[in-house]
Amino acid sequence: MIADRAQGGGAPAAGERSGPGGSRLRVRTVEILPGEVVLIDQLALPQEERYVRCQSWQQVAARITDMTVRGAPAIGVTAAGGLALAAAAAAAASPIDQAAFRAALEQAASGLLATRPTAVNLRWAVDEMRLVWSACDEPAAACAALLLARAQAILNDDIARCLRIGEHGSALFKAGDTILTHCNAGALATAGYGTALGVVRAASARHGGISVLVDETRPWLQGARLTAWELGVEGIPYRLISDNMAGHFIQRGAVDGVVVGADRIAANGDTANKIGTYTVSVLAKEHGVPFFVAAPLSTVDLTVGSGAGIPIEERSEAEVTSFHGRQVAPEGARAHHPAFDVTPAANIAAIVTEAGVLRAPFARSLAVACATGKCES
Ligand code: MRU
């Protein structure tokens, strides 16, 4: 793990770049290059901005598992890059027939799918890549080139979706609003613009005067480490709060709306997101504050009827008994660590997608949106 990181070293090509539509993208979360997938190291942020270079699908899988890259859309895009690497490696092992080429890709797909269970974008991206390799009748090298192009297209497409989410979601806010967010659903959690933070960025650009309350998001501190860093890079004013302060600020009328991302949205609108999201949704409901979910349609899983069917990742107890690597609980203390929880559709005012702002009943609005876009089905 350390060796991979050491390989990474400095930035691949620092500085601002333009995304679809000429938007400014200051954070490069994932780059998919011939023979290489480059990831910003989210374990090193915010202290250090460094990059990890992966040259095999196994290295990509390891970086998803250890959360060097995290966030549902970013995981999906990175897995697509991993499959492009698997295809290039299989094609280089000559001679290879079509059956062996496809078997190598299925093996890589299983390995990548086993990394993290909750974010459905991972399965969505693998399915998109499978459509390419199962339809390709060319020699392996030509199929590998098609798979690289598809992975790069999935990456660019994710940025374009997030920009549309931002555009739609910005209309839900007005100048001077304070938005509370949980976890990190920003550029770092996607291919480069963000879902919930995409809404914040777009609202800030459109209205001005937007400020953000950032839940620190125990135990991984995605809010304190990543969202705070991103908002700093963007120059959007924010205050960091510990998770148990959210109720206080919502009760005092200091929050105009909540926007969070999603790891999987069931057909009825129940939404799995970072542990603690459900709590915030209950607080918002109690105080009449609108609670919005922002996510691309690749996060919608029509094969799951309700939140009860969403698998919840269990992570290590040590991540709870320690704080940022330092043991805080007594030696031997036991802990629970579900990494996600499910917010019932009834607590959600709207789901903001690239297809527009969806309202209840979500079973219908999601079905309509999925007929135009492409959900997991
Ligand atoms: O465990 P993580 O950091 O991968 O969890 C991330 C989240 O829960 C995000 O809110 C979600 O993936 C949406 S990202 C646009």
Short mmCIF file of C-alpha atoms and ligand atoms in Angstrom, two decimals:
data_model
loop_
_atom_site.label_atom_id
_atom_site.label_comp_id
_atom_site.label_asym_id
_atom_site.label_seq_id
_atom_site.Cartn_x
_atom_site.Cartn_y
_atom_site.Cartn_z
CA MET A 1 0.00 0.00 0.00
CA ILE A 2 2.73 2.41 1.04
CA ALA A 3 4.80 1.40 -1.97
CA ASP A 4 1.97 2.29 -4.33
CA ARG A 5 1.60 5.62 -2.65
CA ALA A 6 5.30 6.26 -2.83
CA GLN A 7 5.12 5.50 -6.54
CA GLY A 8 2.50 8.19 -6.79
CA GLY A 9 4.44 11.19 -5.67
CA GLY A 10 3.40 14.59 -6.94
CA ALA A 11 0.49 15.85 -8.97
CA PRO A 12 0.03 14.46 -12.48
CA ALA A 13 -0.73 17.85 -13.93
CA ALA A 14 -1.67 20.39 -11.35
CA GLY A 15 -3.90 23.37 -11.87
CA GLU A 16 -7.33 24.19 -13.09
CA ARG A 17 -8.86 22.45 -16.07
CA SER A 18 -12.07 22.78 -17.96
CA GLY A 19 -14.86 20.26 -17.77
CA PRO A 20 -17.79 19.81 -20.12
CA GLY A 21 -19.39 23.19 -20.87
CA GLY A 22 -16.18 25.03 -19.96
CA SER A 23 -16.76 24.65 -16.20
CA ARG A 24 -13.76 25.10 -13.91
CA LEU A 25 -12.56 21.88 -12.29
CA ARG A 26 -9.93 22.49 -9.67
CA VAL A 27 -9.82 19.00 -8.17
CA ARG A 28 -8.69 15.96 -10.14
CA THR A 29 -10.11 12.97 -8.35
CA VAL A 30 -9.49 10.29 -10.98
CA GLU A 31 -7.63 10.26 -14.28
CA ILE A 32 -7.89 7.31 -16.65
CA LEU A 33 -4.87 7.15 -18.93
CA PRO A 34 -3.50 4.41 -21.18
CA GLY A 35 -1.96 1.88 -18.77
CA GLU A 36 -2.60 3.98 -15.67
CA VAL A 37 -5.33 5.16 -13.32
CA VAL A 38 -4.25 8.16 -11.24
CA LEU A 39 -6.08 8.95 -8.01
CA ILE A 40 -5.81 11.88 -5.66
CA ASP A 41 -4.90 10.30 -2.31
CA GLN A 42 -7.91 11.01 -0.10
CA LEU A 43 -6.17 9.43 2.89
CA ALA A 44 -3.46 12.09 2.73
CA LEU A 45 -5.80 15.10 2.37
CA PRO A 46 -6.00 17.77 3.64
CA GLN A 47 -2.43 17.73 4.98
CA GLU A 48 -0.92 16.69 1.68
CA GLU A 49 -2.09 16.77 -1.93
CA ARG A 50 -0.54 13.74 -3.55
CA TYR A 51 -1.44 11.21 -6.20
CA VAL A 52 -1.44 7.43 -6.38
CA ARG A 53 -0.73 5.68 -9.68
CA CYS A 54 -2.35 2.29 -10.30
CA GLN A 55 -1.14 0.07 -13.12
CA SER A 56 -3.32 -3.00 -12.54
CA TRP A 57 -6.93 -3.68 -11.66
CA GLN A 58 -5.75 -5.30 -8.43
CA GLN A 59 -4.08 -2.04 -7.39
CA VAL A 60 -7.28 -0.17 -8.25
CA ALA A 61 -9.34 -2.59 -6.15
CA ALA A 62 -6.97 -2.14 -3.21
CA ARG A 63 -7.27 1.67 -3.44
CA ILE A 64 -11.08 1.44 -3.44
CA THR A 65 -11.02 -0.90 -0.43
CA ASP A 66 -8.67 1.26 1.62
CA MET A 67 -10.62 4.41 0.65
CA THR A 68 -7.77 6.18 -1.13
CA VAL A 69 -10.68 6.84 -3.50
CA ARG A 70 -14.19 6.95 -2.05
CA GLY A 71 -17.62 8.38 -2.79
CA ALA A 72 -20.11 6.43 -4.87
CA PRO A 73 -19.64 7.97 -8.34
CA ALA A 74 -15.84 8.17 -7.91
CA ILE A 75 -15.75 4.48 -6.99
CA GLY A 76 -17.72 3.61 -10.15
CA VAL A 77 -15.51 5.70 -12.43
CA THR A 78 -12.34 4.28 -10.85
CA ALA A 79 -13.60 0.71 -11.27
CA ALA A 80 -14.21 1.43 -14.97
CA GLY A 81 -10.58 2.56 -15.16
CA GLY A 82 -9.55 -0.66 -13.40
CA LEU A 83 -11.35 -2.70 -16.04
CA ALA A 84 -9.59 -0.75 -18.78
CA LEU A 85 -6.29 -1.75 -17.12
CA ALA A 86 -7.43 -5.38 -16.91
CA ALA A 87 -8.29 -5.32 -20.63
CA ALA A 88 -4.91 -3.86 -21.58
CA ALA A 89 -3.10 -6.47 -19.48
CA ALA A 90 -5.12 -9.34 -20.96
CA ALA A 91 -4.59 -8.05 -24.50
CA ALA A 92 -0.84 -7.82 -23.91
CA ALA A 93 -0.69 -11.49 -22.90
CA SER A 94 -0.61 -12.87 -26.43
CA PRO A 95 -1.91 -15.04 -27.86
CA ILE A 96 -5.30 -14.62 -26.21
CA ASP A 97 -8.61 -15.78 -27.64
CA GLN A 98 -11.88 -14.00 -27.11
CA ALA A 99 -13.12 -16.40 -24.41
CA ALA A 100 -9.95 -16.01 -22.37
CA PHE A 101 -10.06 -12.21 -22.80
CA ARG A 102 -13.63 -12.07 -21.55
CA ALA A 103 -12.85 -14.47 -18.68
CA ALA A 104 -9.99 -12.20 -17.57
CA LEU A 105 -12.38 -9.26 -17.53
CA GLU A 106 -15.03 -11.17 -15.57
CA GLN A 107 -12.39 -12.05 -13.01
CA ALA A 108 -11.38 -8.39 -12.69
CA ALA A 109 -15.07 -7.39 -12.48
CA SER A 110 -15.64 -9.81 -9.56
CA GLY A 111 -12.58 -8.53 -7.76
CA LEU A 112 -13.65 -4.91 -8.17
CA LEU A 113 -17.28 -5.61 -7.22
CA ALA A 114 -16.11 -7.25 -3.98
CA THR A 115 -14.45 -4.05 -2.73
CA ARG A 116 -17.37 -2.03 -1.32
CA PRO A 117 -20.96 -3.26 -1.22
CA THR A 118 -23.22 -0.23 -0.73
CA ALA A 119 -22.44 2.18 -3.58
CA VAL A 120 -24.38 0.85 -6.57
CA ASN A 121 -22.44 3.09 -8.97
CA LEU A 122 -19.72 0.45 -8.82
CA ARG A 123 -22.01 -2.23 -10.25
CA TRP A 124 -23.47 0.28 -12.69
CA ALA A 125 -20.03 1.11 -14.10
CA VAL A 126 -19.01 -2.56 -14.31
CA ASP A 127 -22.22 -3.32 -16.21
CA GLU A 128 -21.53 -0.45 -18.63
CA MET A 129 -18.04 -1.82 -19.31
CA ARG A 130 -19.39 -5.36 -19.69
CA LEU A 131 -21.69 -4.15 -22.49
CA VAL A 132 -18.54 -3.17 -24.40
CA TRP A 133 -16.49 -6.33 -23.88
CA SER A 134 -19.37 -8.69 -24.48
CA ALA A 135 -20.25 -6.99 -27.78
CA CYS A 136 -16.66 -6.64 -29.05
CA ASP A 137 -15.74 -9.13 -31.78
CA GLU A 138 -12.42 -7.46 -32.65
CA PRO A 139 -8.97 -8.72 -31.61
CA ALA A 140 -8.26 -8.23 -27.88
CA ALA A 141 -6.10 -5.14 -28.43
CA ALA A 142 -8.91 -3.39 -30.29
CA CYS A 143 -11.43 -4.35 -27.58
CA ALA A 144 -9.04 -3.04 -24.93
CA ALA A 145 -8.87 0.29 -26.78
CA LEU A 146 -12.67 0.44 -26.85
CA LEU A 147 -12.81 -0.29 -23.12
CA LEU A 148 -10.32 2.48 -22.37
CA ALA A 149 -12.42 4.90 -24.41
CA ARG A 150 -15.60 3.77 -22.60
CA ALA A 151 -14.00 4.23 -19.16
CA GLN A 152 -12.87 7.74 -20.14
CA ALA A 153 -16.37 8.49 -21.42
CA ILE A 154 -17.89 7.29 -18.12
CA LEU A 155 -15.57 9.72 -16.32
CA ASN A 156 -16.48 12.69 -18.53
CA ASP A 157 -20.13 11.75 -18.40
CA ASP A 158 -20.07 11.80 -14.59
CA ILE A 159 -18.75 15.37 -14.63
CA ALA A 160 -21.48 16.38 -17.09
CA ARG A 161 -24.16 14.76 -14.90
CA CYS A 162 -22.88 16.56 -11.80
CA LEU A 163 -22.93 19.90 -13.62
CA ARG A 164 -26.58 19.33 -14.51
CA ILE A 165 -27.35 18.28 -10.92
CA GLY A 166 -25.76 21.53 -9.75
CA GLU A 167 -27.79 23.57 -12.21
CA HIS A 168 -31.09 21.96 -11.16
CA GLY A 169 -30.28 22.01 -7.45
CA SER A 170 -29.15 25.64 -7.37
CA ALA A 171 -32.75 26.72 -8.01
CA LEU A 172 -33.72 25.27 -4.61
CA PHE A 173 -31.71 27.93 -2.77
CA LYS A 174 -31.47 31.70 -2.61
CA ALA A 175 -28.84 34.32 -1.81
CA GLY A 176 -27.67 34.25 1.78
CA ASP A 177 -28.80 30.68 2.51
CA THR A 178 -26.90 28.42 4.88
CA ILE A 179 -26.75 24.81 3.69
CA LEU A 180 -25.86 21.90 5.95
CA THR A 181 -24.13 18.89 4.41
CA HIS A 182 -22.92 15.55 5.73
CA CYS A 183 -19.92 13.50 4.59
CA ASN A 184 -18.25 14.51 1.32
CA ALA A 185 -20.34 14.48 -1.82
CA GLY A 186 -18.08 16.83 -3.70
CA ALA A 187 -15.54 16.76 -6.50
CA LEU A 188 -13.57 14.20 -4.49
CA ALA A 189 -16.54 11.82 -4.36
CA THR A 190 -17.19 12.04 -8.11
CA ALA A 191 -15.16 12.49 -11.26
CA GLY A 192 -14.67 16.13 -10.48
CA TYR A 193 -17.58 18.48 -9.67
CA GLY A 194 -19.72 16.87 -7.00
CA THR A 195 -23.36 16.11 -6.31
CA ALA A 196 -24.36 17.75 -3.01
CA LEU A 197 -21.34 20.06 -3.20
CA GLY A 198 -22.08 20.56 -6.90
CA VAL A 199 -25.42 22.02 -5.78
CA VAL A 200 -23.59 24.18 -3.24
CA ARG A 201 -21.07 25.36 -5.86
CA ALA A 202 -23.76 26.13 -8.41
CA ALA A 203 -25.98 27.89 -5.82
CA SER A 204 -22.99 29.92 -4.67
CA ALA A 205 -22.15 30.97 -8.25
CA ARG A 206 -25.79 31.69 -9.10
CA HIS A 207 -26.97 33.58 -6.01
CA GLY A 208 -23.90 34.54 -3.97
CA GLY A 209 -23.79 34.67 -0.19
CA ILE A 210 -24.17 30.91 0.29
CA SER A 211 -22.44 29.46 3.34
CA VAL A 212 -22.14 25.88 4.52
CA LEU A 213 -22.30 24.04 7.83
CA VAL A 214 -20.10 20.97 7.43
CA ASP A 215 -20.74 17.92 9.63
CA GLU A 216 -17.35 16.48 10.51
CA THR A 217 -18.72 12.97 9.79
CA ARG A 218 -17.32 10.55 12.32
CA PRO A 219 -15.63 8.11 12.16
CA TRP A 220 -13.87 8.78 8.85
CA LEU A 221 -14.09 12.56 9.00
CA GLN A 222 -14.99 13.00 5.34
CA GLY A 223 -16.59 16.33 6.29
CA ALA A 224 -13.71 17.69 8.36
CA ARG A 225 -10.96 16.47 6.06
CA LEU A 226 -12.45 16.54 2.56
CA THR A 227 -15.53 18.78 2.39
CA ALA A 228 -13.79 21.52 4.36
CA TRP A 229 -10.76 21.22 2.05
CA GLU A 230 -12.88 21.41 -1.09
CA LEU A 231 -14.90 24.40 0.11
CA GLY A 232 -11.62 26.12 0.98
CA VAL A 233 -10.30 25.45 -2.54
CA GLU A 234 -13.54 26.88 -3.96
CA GLY A 235 -13.53 29.90 -1.64
CA ILE A 236 -17.03 29.11 -0.33
CA PRO A 237 -17.47 30.15 3.32
CA TYR A 238 -18.06 27.28 5.74
CA ARG A 239 -18.00 26.39 9.41
CA LEU A 240 -17.13 22.91 10.57
CA ILE A 241 -19.36 21.39 13.26
CA SER A 242 -19.13 18.06 15.08
CA ASP A 243 -21.99 15.75 14.13
CA ASN A 244 -23.78 16.19 17.45
CA MET A 245 -24.13 19.95 16.85
CA ALA A 246 -26.43 19.63 13.84
CA GLY A 247 -29.62 19.52 15.95
CA HIS A 248 -28.63 22.66 17.83
CA PHE A 249 -28.14 24.70 14.66
CA ILE A 250 -31.23 23.35 12.92
CA GLN A 251 -33.35 24.05 16.03
CA ARG A 252 -32.11 27.64 16.14
CA GLY A 253 -33.13 28.29 12.53
CA ALA A 254 -29.54 28.56 11.32
CA VAL A 255 -30.03 26.08 8.47
CA ASP A 256 -32.10 26.86 5.36
CA GLY A 257 -31.72 23.46 3.77
CA VAL A 258 -29.76 20.20 3.91
CA VAL A 259 -28.11 18.64 0.85
CA VAL A 260 -26.44 15.24 0.94
CA GLY A 261 -25.25 12.73 -1.62
CA ALA A 262 -26.31 9.09 -1.95
CA ASP A 263 -24.69 5.69 -2.30
CA ARG A 264 -27.82 3.91 -3.44
CA ILE A 265 -31.40 5.03 -3.98
CA ALA A 266 -34.04 2.30 -3.91
CA ALA A 267 -36.98 2.30 -6.34
CA ASN A 268 -39.23 3.90 -3.69
CA GLY A 269 -36.76 6.74 -2.94
CA ASP A 270 -35.30 5.34 0.31
CA THR A 271 -31.68 6.47 0.23
CA ALA A 272 -28.51 4.97 1.67
CA ASN A 273 -25.80 7.49 2.45
CA LYS A 274 -23.00 7.96 4.97
CA ILE A 275 -23.83 6.91 8.51
CA GLY A 276 -25.44 9.85 10.32
CA THR A 277 -27.44 11.05 7.31
CA TYR A 278 -30.65 9.52 8.66
CA THR A 279 -30.24 11.41 11.94
CA VAL A 280 -29.89 14.70 10.07
CA SER A 281 -33.00 13.90 8.01
CA VAL A 282 -35.06 13.36 11.18
CA LEU A 283 -33.85 16.66 12.63
CA ALA A 284 -34.65 18.46 9.38
CA LYS A 285 -38.14 16.95 9.26
CA GLU A 286 -38.84 17.86 12.89
CA HIS A 287 -37.95 21.50 12.22
CA GLY A 288 -39.48 21.87 8.75
CA VAL A 289 -36.12 22.29 7.02
CA PRO A 290 -36.01 20.85 3.47
CA PHE A 291 -33.76 17.81 3.16
CA PHE A 292 -32.46 17.22 -0.37
CA VAL A 293 -30.57 14.27 -1.86
CA ALA A 294 -28.38 15.01 -4.89
CA ALA A 295 -27.25 12.06 -7.02
CA PRO A 296 -26.80 10.94 -10.62
CA LEU A 297 -29.19 8.31 -11.99
CA SER A 298 -26.29 5.82 -11.83
CA THR A 299 -27.00 5.82 -8.06
CA VAL A 300 -30.59 4.65 -8.51
CA ASP A 301 -31.09 0.91 -8.12
CA LEU A 302 -34.46 -0.15 -9.47
CA THR A 303 -33.71 -3.77 -8.57
CA VAL A 304 -34.12 -2.86 -4.91
CA GLY A 305 -37.69 -1.99 -3.87
CA SER A 306 -36.92 -0.19 -0.61
CA GLY A 307 -34.10 0.70 1.72
CA ALA A 308 -34.49 -2.63 3.53
CA GLY A 309 -32.89 -4.31 0.51
CA ILE A 310 -29.76 -2.12 0.42
CA PRO A 311 -26.62 -3.88 1.72
CA ILE A 312 -24.91 -1.83 4.42
CA GLU A 313 -21.14 -2.05 4.56
CA GLU A 314 -19.73 -2.97 7.97
CA ARG A 315 -16.27 -1.54 8.55
CA SER A 316 -13.70 -2.18 11.24
CA GLU A 317 -14.42 -1.49 14.90
CA ALA A 318 -10.99 0.13 15.19
CA GLU A 319 -12.17 3.03 13.04
CA VAL A 320 -14.68 3.85 15.81
CA THR A 321 -12.53 3.11 18.86
CA SER A 322 -9.83 5.38 17.49
CA PHE A 323 -9.91 8.97 16.24
CA HIS A 324 -7.84 9.67 13.15
CA GLY A 325 -5.57 6.74 13.90
CA ARG A 326 -5.25 7.35 17.67
CA GLN A 327 -6.92 4.97 20.14
CA VAL A 328 -9.48 6.85 22.29
CA ALA A 329 -11.58 4.02 23.76
CA PRO A 330 -10.22 1.66 26.44
CA GLU A 331 -8.09 -1.21 25.11
CA GLY A 332 -10.40 -4.03 24.10
CA ALA A 333 -13.55 -1.84 23.80
CA ARG A 334 -16.01 -3.24 21.28
CA ALA A 335 -17.79 -1.01 18.75
CA HIS A 336 -20.34 -1.07 15.94
CA HIS A 337 -19.43 0.39 12.58
CA PRO A 338 -22.12 0.43 9.89
CA ALA A 339 -20.67 2.78 7.25
CA PHE A 340 -24.07 3.85 5.90
CA ASP A 341 -27.66 4.29 7.01
CA VAL A 342 -30.95 4.59 5.16
CA THR A 343 -33.04 7.73 5.05
CA PRO A 344 -36.69 6.92 4.37
CA ALA A 345 -38.20 8.56 1.30
CA ALA A 346 -40.73 10.28 3.58
CA ASN A 347 -37.92 12.45 5.02
CA ILE A 348 -36.70 13.62 1.60
CA ALA A 349 -38.11 16.83 0.08
CA ALA A 350 -36.59 16.17 -3.35
CA ILE A 351 -34.01 14.07 -5.15
CA VAL A 352 -31.90 16.22 -7.46
CA THR A 353 -30.67 14.30 -10.51
CA GLU A 354 -29.26 15.24 -13.90
CA ALA A 355 -32.81 14.69 -15.21
CA GLY A 356 -34.23 17.34 -12.90
CA VAL A 357 -35.60 17.80 -9.38
CA LEU A 358 -37.69 14.73 -8.54
CA ARG A 359 -40.50 14.95 -6.01
CA ALA A 360 -42.65 12.38 -4.18
CA PRO A 361 -44.06 9.94 -4.94
CA PHE A 362 -40.53 8.88 -5.81
CA ALA A 363 -41.55 5.46 -7.10
CA ARG A 364 -43.15 7.31 -10.00
CA SER A 365 -40.71 10.20 -10.48
CA LEU A 366 -37.70 7.85 -10.34
CA ALA A 367 -39.32 5.45 -12.81
CA VAL A 368 -39.94 8.32 -15.25
CA ALA A 369 -36.38 9.65 -14.86
CA CYS A 370 -34.91 6.16 -15.28
CA ALA A 371 -36.84 5.75 -18.52
CA THR A 372 -34.91 8.72 -19.95
CA GLY A 373 -31.54 8.18 -18.23
CA LYS A 374 -29.93 4.93 -17.22
CA CYS A 375 -30.37 3.49 -13.75
CA GLU A 376 -29.25 0.12 -12.38
CA SER A 377 -32.01 -2.26 -13.39
O1 MRU B 1 -17.57 5.80 2.71
P1 MRU B 1 -17.57 6.86 1.66
O2 MRU B 1 -16.70 8.02 1.98
O3 MRU B 1 -17.31 6.28 0.28
O4 MRU B 1 -19.07 7.39 1.66
C1 MRU B 1 -19.40 8.43 0.78
C2 MRU B 1 -20.78 8.92 0.94
O5 MRU B 1 -21.56 8.44 1.73
C3 MRU B 1 -21.22 10.00 -0.01
O6 MRU B 1 -22.11 10.86 0.61
C4 MRU B 1 -21.89 9.32 -1.22
O7 MRU B 1 -21.04 8.37 -1.77
C5 MRU B 1 -22.25 10.31 -2.25
S1 MRU B 1 -20.86 10.91 -3.11
C6 MRU B 1 -21.34 11.94 -4.34
#
